[in-house]
Coordinates of C-alpha atoms in Angstrom, one line a residue:
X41 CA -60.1 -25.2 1.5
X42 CA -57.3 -22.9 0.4
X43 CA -58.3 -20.6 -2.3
X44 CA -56.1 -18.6 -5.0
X45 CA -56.7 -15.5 -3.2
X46 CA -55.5 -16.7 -0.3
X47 CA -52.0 -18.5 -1.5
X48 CA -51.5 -15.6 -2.9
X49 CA -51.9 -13.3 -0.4
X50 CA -49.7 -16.1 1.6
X51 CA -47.0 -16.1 -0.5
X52 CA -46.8 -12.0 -0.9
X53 CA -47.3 -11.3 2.6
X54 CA -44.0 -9.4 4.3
X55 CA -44.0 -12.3 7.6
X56 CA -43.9 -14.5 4.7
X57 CA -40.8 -12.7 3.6
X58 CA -39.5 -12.4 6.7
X59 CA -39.4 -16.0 7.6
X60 CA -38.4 -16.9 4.2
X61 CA -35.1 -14.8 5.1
X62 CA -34.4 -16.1 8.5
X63 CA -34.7 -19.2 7.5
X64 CA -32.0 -18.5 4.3
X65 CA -29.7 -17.2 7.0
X66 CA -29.6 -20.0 9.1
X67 CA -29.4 -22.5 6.0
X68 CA -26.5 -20.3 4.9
X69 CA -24.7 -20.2 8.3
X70 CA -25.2 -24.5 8.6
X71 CA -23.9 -25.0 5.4
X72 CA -21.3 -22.9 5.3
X73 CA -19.6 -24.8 7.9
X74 CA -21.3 -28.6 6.7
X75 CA -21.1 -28.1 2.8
X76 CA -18.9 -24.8 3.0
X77 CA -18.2 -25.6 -1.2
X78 CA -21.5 -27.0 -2.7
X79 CA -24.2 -25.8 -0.1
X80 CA -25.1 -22.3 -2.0
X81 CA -26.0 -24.6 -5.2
X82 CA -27.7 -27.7 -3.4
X83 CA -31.8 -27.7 -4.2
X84 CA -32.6 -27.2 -0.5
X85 CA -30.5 -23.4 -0.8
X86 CA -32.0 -22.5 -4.0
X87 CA -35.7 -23.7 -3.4
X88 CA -35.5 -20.9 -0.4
X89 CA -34.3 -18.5 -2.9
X90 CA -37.0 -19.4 -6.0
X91 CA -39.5 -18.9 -3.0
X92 CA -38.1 -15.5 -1.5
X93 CA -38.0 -14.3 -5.2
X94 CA -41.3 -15.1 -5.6
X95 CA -42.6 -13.3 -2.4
X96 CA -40.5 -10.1 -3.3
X97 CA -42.0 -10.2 -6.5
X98 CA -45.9 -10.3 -5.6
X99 CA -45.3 -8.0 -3.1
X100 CA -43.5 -5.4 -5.6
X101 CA -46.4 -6.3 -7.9
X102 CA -48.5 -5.2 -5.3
X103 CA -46.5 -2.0 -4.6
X104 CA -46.6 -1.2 -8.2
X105 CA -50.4 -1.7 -8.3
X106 CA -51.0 0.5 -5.2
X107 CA -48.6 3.6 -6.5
X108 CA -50.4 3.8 -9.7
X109 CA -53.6 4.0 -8.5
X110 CA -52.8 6.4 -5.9
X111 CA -50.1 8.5 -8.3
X112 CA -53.4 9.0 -10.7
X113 CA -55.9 10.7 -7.7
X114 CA -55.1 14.5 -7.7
X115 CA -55.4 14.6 -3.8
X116 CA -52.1 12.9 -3.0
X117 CA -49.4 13.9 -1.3
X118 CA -46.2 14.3 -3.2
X119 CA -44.2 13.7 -0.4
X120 CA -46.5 10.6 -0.1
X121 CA -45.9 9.6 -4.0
X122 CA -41.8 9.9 -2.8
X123 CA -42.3 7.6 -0.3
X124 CA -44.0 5.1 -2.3
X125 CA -42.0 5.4 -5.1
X126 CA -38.5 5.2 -2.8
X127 CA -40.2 2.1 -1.5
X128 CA -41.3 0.6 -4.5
X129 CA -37.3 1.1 -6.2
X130 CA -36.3 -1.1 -2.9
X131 CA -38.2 -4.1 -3.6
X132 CA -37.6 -4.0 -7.2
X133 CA -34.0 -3.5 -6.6
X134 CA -34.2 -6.4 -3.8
X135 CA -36.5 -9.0 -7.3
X136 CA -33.6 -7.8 -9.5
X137 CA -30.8 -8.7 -7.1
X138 CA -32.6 -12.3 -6.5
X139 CA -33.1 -13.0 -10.0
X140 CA -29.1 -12.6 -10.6
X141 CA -28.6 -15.0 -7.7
X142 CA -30.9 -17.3 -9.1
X143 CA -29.4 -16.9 -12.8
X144 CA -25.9 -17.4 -11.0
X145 CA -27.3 -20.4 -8.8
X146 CA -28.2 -22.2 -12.5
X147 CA -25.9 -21.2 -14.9
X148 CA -23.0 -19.9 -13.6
X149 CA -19.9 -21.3 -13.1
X150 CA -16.4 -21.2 -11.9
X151 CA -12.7 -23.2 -12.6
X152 CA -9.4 -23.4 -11.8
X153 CA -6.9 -23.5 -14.5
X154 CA -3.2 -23.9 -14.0
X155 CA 0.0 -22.9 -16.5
X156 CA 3.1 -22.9 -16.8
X157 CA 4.8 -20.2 -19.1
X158 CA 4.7 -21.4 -22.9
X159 CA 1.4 -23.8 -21.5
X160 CA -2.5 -23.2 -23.0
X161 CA -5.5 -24.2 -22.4
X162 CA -8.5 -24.0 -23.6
X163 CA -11.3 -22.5 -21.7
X164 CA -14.3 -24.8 -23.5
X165 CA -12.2 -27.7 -21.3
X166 CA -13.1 -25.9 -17.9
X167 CA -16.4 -23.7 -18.5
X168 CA -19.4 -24.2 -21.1
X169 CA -19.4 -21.3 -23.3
X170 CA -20.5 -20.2 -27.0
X171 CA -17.4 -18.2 -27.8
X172 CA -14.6 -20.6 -26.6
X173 CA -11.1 -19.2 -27.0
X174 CA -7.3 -20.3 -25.7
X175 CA -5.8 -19.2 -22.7
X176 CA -1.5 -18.8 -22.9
X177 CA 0.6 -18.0 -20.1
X178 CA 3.6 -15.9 -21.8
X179 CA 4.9 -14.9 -18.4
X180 CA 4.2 -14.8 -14.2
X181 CA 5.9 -12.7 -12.4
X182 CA 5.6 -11.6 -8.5
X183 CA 7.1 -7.8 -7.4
X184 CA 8.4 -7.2 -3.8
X185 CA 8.8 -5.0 -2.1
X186 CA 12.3 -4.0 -0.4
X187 CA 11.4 -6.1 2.6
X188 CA 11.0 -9.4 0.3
X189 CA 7.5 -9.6 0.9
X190 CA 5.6 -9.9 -2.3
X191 CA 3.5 -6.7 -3.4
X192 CA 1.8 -8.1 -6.5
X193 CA 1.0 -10.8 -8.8
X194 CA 1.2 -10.5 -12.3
X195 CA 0.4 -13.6 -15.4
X196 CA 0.8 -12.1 -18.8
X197 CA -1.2 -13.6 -20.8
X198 CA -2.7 -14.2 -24.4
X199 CA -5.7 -14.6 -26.0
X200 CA -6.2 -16.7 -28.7
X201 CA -9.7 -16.4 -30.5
X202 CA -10.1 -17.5 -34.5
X203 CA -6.6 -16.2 -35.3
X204 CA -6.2 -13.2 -33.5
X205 CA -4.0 -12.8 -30.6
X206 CA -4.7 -10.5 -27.7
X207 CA -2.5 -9.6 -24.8
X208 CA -3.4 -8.9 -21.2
X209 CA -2.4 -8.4 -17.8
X210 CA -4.2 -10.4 -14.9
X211 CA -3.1 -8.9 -11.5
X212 CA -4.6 -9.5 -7.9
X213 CA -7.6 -7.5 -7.9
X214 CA -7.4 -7.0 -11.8
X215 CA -8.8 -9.6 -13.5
X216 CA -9.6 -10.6 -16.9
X217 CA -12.5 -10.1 -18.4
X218 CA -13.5 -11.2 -22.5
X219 CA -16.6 -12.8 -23.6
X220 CA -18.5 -12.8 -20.0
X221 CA -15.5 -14.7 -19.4
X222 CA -13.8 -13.5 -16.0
X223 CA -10.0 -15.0 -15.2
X224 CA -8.7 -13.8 -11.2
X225 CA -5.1 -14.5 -10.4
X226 CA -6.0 -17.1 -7.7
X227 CA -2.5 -18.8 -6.2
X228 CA 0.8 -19.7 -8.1
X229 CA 3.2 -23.0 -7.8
X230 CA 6.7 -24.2 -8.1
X231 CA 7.9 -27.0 -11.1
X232 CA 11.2 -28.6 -10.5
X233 CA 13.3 -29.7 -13.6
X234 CA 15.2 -33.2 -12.3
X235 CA 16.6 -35.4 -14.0
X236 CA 18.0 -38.8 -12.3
X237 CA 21.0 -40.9 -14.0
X238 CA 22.0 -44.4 -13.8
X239 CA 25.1 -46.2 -13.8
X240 CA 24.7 -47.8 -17.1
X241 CA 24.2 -43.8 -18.5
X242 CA 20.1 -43.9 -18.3
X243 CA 18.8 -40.9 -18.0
X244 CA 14.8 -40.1 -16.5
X245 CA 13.5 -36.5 -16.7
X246 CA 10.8 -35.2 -15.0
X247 CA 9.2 -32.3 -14.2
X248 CA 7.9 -32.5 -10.5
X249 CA 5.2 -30.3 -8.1
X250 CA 5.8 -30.0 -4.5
X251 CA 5.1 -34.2 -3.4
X252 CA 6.0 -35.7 -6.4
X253 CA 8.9 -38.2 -7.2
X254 CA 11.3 -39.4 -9.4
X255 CA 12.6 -43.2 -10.0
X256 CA 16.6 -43.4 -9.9
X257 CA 17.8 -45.5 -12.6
X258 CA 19.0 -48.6 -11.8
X259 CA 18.1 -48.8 -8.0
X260 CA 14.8 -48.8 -6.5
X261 CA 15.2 -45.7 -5.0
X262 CA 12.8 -42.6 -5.7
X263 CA 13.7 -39.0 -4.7
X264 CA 10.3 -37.0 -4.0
X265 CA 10.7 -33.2 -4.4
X266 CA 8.9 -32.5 -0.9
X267 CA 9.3 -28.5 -1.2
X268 CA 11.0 -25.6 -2.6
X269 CA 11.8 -23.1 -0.5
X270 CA 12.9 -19.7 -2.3
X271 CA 14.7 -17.9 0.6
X272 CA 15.7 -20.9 3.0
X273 CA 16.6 -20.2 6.6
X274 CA 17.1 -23.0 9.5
X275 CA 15.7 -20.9 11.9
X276 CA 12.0 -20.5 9.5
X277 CA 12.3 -24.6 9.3
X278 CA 9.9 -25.4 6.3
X279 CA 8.8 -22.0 5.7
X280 CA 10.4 -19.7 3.2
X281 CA 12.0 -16.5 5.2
X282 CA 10.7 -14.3 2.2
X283 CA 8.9 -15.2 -0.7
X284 CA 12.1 -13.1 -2.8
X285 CA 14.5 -16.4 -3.9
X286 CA 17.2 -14.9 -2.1
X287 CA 18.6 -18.4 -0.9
X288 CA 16.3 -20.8 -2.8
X289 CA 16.7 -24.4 -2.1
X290 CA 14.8 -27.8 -3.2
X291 CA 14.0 -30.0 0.3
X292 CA 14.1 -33.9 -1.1
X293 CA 13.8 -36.7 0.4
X294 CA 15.0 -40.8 -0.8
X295 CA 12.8 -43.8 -0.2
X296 CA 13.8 -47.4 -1.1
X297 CA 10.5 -49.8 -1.2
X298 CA 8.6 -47.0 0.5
X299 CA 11.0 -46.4 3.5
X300 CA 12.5 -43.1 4.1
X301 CA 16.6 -42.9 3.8
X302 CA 17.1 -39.7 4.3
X303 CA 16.2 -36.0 3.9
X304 CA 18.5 -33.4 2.2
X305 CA 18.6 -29.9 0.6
X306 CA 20.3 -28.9 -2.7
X307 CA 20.4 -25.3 -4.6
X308 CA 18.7 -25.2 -8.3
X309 CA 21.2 -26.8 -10.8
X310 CA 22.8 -29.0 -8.6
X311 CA 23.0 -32.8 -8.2
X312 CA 23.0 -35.1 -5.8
X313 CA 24.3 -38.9 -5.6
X314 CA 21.4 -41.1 -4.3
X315 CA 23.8 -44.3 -4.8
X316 CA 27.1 -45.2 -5.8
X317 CA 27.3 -43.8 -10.2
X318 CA 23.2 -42.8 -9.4
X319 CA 22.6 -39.1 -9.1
X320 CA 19.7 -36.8 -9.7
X321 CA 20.1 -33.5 -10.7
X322 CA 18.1 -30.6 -10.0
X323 CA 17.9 -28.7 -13.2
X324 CA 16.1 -25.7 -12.9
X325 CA 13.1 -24.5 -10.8
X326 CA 10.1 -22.6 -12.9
X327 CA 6.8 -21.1 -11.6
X328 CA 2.9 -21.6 -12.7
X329 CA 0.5 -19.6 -12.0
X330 CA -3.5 -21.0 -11.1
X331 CA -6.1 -18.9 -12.6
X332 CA -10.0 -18.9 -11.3
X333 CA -12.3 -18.2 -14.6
X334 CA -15.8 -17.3 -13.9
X335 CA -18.9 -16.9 -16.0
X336 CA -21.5 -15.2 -14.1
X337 CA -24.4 -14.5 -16.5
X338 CA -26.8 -12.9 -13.8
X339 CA -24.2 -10.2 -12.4
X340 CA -25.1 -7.7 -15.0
X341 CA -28.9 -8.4 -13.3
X342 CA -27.5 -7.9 -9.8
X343 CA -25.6 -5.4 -10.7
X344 CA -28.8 -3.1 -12.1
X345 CA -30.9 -4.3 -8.8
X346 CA -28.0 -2.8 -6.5
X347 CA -28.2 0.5 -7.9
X348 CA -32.0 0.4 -8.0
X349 CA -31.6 -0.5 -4.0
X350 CA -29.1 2.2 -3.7
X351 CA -31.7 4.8 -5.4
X352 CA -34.4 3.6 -3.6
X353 CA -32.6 4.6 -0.5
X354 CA -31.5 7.7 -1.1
X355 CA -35.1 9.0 -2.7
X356 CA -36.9 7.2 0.7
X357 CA -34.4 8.9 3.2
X358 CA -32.7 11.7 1.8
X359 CA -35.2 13.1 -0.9
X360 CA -38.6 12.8 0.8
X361 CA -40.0 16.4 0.9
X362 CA -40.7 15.5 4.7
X363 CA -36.9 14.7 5.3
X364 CA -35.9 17.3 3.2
X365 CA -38.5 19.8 5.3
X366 CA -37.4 18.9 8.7
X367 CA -33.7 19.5 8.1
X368 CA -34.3 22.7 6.8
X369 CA -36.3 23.4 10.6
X370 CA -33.2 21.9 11.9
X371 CA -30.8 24.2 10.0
X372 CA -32.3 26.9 10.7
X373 CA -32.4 26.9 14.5
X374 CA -36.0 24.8 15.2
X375 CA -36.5 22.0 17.2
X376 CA -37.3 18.9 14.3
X377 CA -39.9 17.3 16.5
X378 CA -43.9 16.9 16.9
X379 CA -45.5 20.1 15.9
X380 CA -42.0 20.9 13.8
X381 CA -44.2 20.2 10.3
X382 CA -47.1 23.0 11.6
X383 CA -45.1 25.7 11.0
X384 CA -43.3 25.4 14.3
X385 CA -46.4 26.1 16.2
X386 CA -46.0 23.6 18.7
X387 CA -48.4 23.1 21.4
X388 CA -47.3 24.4 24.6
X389 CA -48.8 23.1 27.9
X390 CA -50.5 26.1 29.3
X391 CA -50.9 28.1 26.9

């Protein structure tokens, strides 16, 4: 019959650990490549971590228990009490680190929001929060460099939160961050203005994305906006030559009852005749930016057990008086090996 003692003793035992960690990696390896976007929050992933939490935190427990008793007997070692201590900051940093996983794992949660200049949102409609606010795009920009390659992206933005107004800057690498609330500049998009005419004078306006179509009036032909291209070159095919709009142009294509026609390009602002009095026109091409918001509640967690990692580290490797005593030997011209802590009175065969 199992006992208390020994499930316990099971579950804070270092092979315990050890398995419990192999067996995370090779979860995390399969379903990265089978679930590559919802494996880390299936029950299977977070079961291993609940359990690899636990162990780390009976055996720090244990650790804990072990350096108090010995810290309070005058006989020990202070180099010792280092160690222990050094030791005891790893596996506490290691709990700490687990339990913002695990917060994360549960609660946190991530959404992609996309805008147009002048467009809002509000961010209760893609994340739970107690302090929801509106999100509005006042500008995206991209910088290049003199090459034509891009060499930032930039959406201004404000904040709108119980009648104030707050303006920021989101940039690759910059992100926003108000009321735990973290916005990334993720991607960006293209919107094409068109409008397409009849014969009889009707008039259908649309703003398209990259795929989309737009009816002609008064045939039953549709004109999708396949891509815009900002700096167009027949020798780059469907690719843009720079990202710089140096030669932008809008590839379309017509379909009648679902069957291609034709494929053509046209600049921004100009129009095309689909059929005889039927045109569409190309007004204007405007860009959107896509925004990732995140609310991580256990980062702050993870963010304390890093550092407590860190320090264990440095006081088990670096600041033990043993370390610190055999680089001093070392400086100094000694040899740091066995006899090294005796005073340098090594044995010598012989002698």
């Amino acid at each position: 019959m199992i006992t208390v003692t020994d499930a316990y003793r099971f579950l804070s035992s270092m092979k315990t650990g050890l398995v419990l960690l192999g067996l995370i990696g090779l979860a995390s390896a399969a379903g990265s490549v089978i679930m590559p976007d919802s494996f880390f929050r299936t029950g299977l992933f977070k079961l291993l971590l609940m359990l690899l939490l636990l162990n780390m935190a009976l055996c720090t427990c244990n650790r804990l228990a072990g350096y108090l008793k010995r810290s309070g007997r005058s006989g020990t070692k202070s180099r010792l009490r280092f160690r222990e201590l050094g030791i005891l900051l790893l596996h506490a940093g290691i709990v700490l680190v687990l339990i913002g996983g695990a917060v994360y794992a549960g609660y946190g949660q991530t959404g992609m929001i996309s805008l147009a200049e002048g467009e809002t949102a509000a961010i209760s409609d893609y994340l739970k929060t107690d302090n929801p606010f509106t999100l509005r795009l006042d500008k995206f920009t991209i910088e290049f460099n003199p090459d034509g390659s891009p060499s930032q992206y930039y959406s201004y933005v404000s904040i709108l939160d119980g009648g104030k107004e707050t303006e920021y800057r989101i940039g690759v690498n910059s992100p926003l961050q108000y009321e735990g609330i973290k916005a990334y500049q993720q991607s960006f998009g293209y919107l094409i203005e068109a409008e397409g005419s009849g014969v009889n004078g009707e008039r259908v306006s649309r703003t398209l994305r990259e795929g989309e179509m737009i009816d002609v009036p008064g045939t039953e032909r549709k004109v999708k906006a396949y891509r815009y291209i900002p700096n167009f070159d027949p020798r780059y095919g469907m690719n843009s030559k720079t990202l710089r709009p140096d030669n932008p142009k809008i590839i379309y294509s017509v379909y009648e009852k679902g069957h291609l026609l034709g494929v053509g390009a046209a600049s921004p602002g100009e129009s095309v005749v689909i059929a005889d009095g039927c045109a569409v026109h190309f007004r204007d091409v405007r860009m959107y930016t896509v925004l990732k918001v995140k609310s991580d509640p256990g980062l702050s967690l993870a963010a304390a057990g890093g550092l407590m990692l860190m320090a264990g580290v440095v006081i088990t490797v670096f600041l033990s008086p043993a370390n610190r005593k055999r680089r001093t030997i070392t400086a100094n011209g000694g040899p740091a090996g066995p006899g090294a802590g005796n005073g340098g009175n090594a044995a010598v065969p012989g002698s």
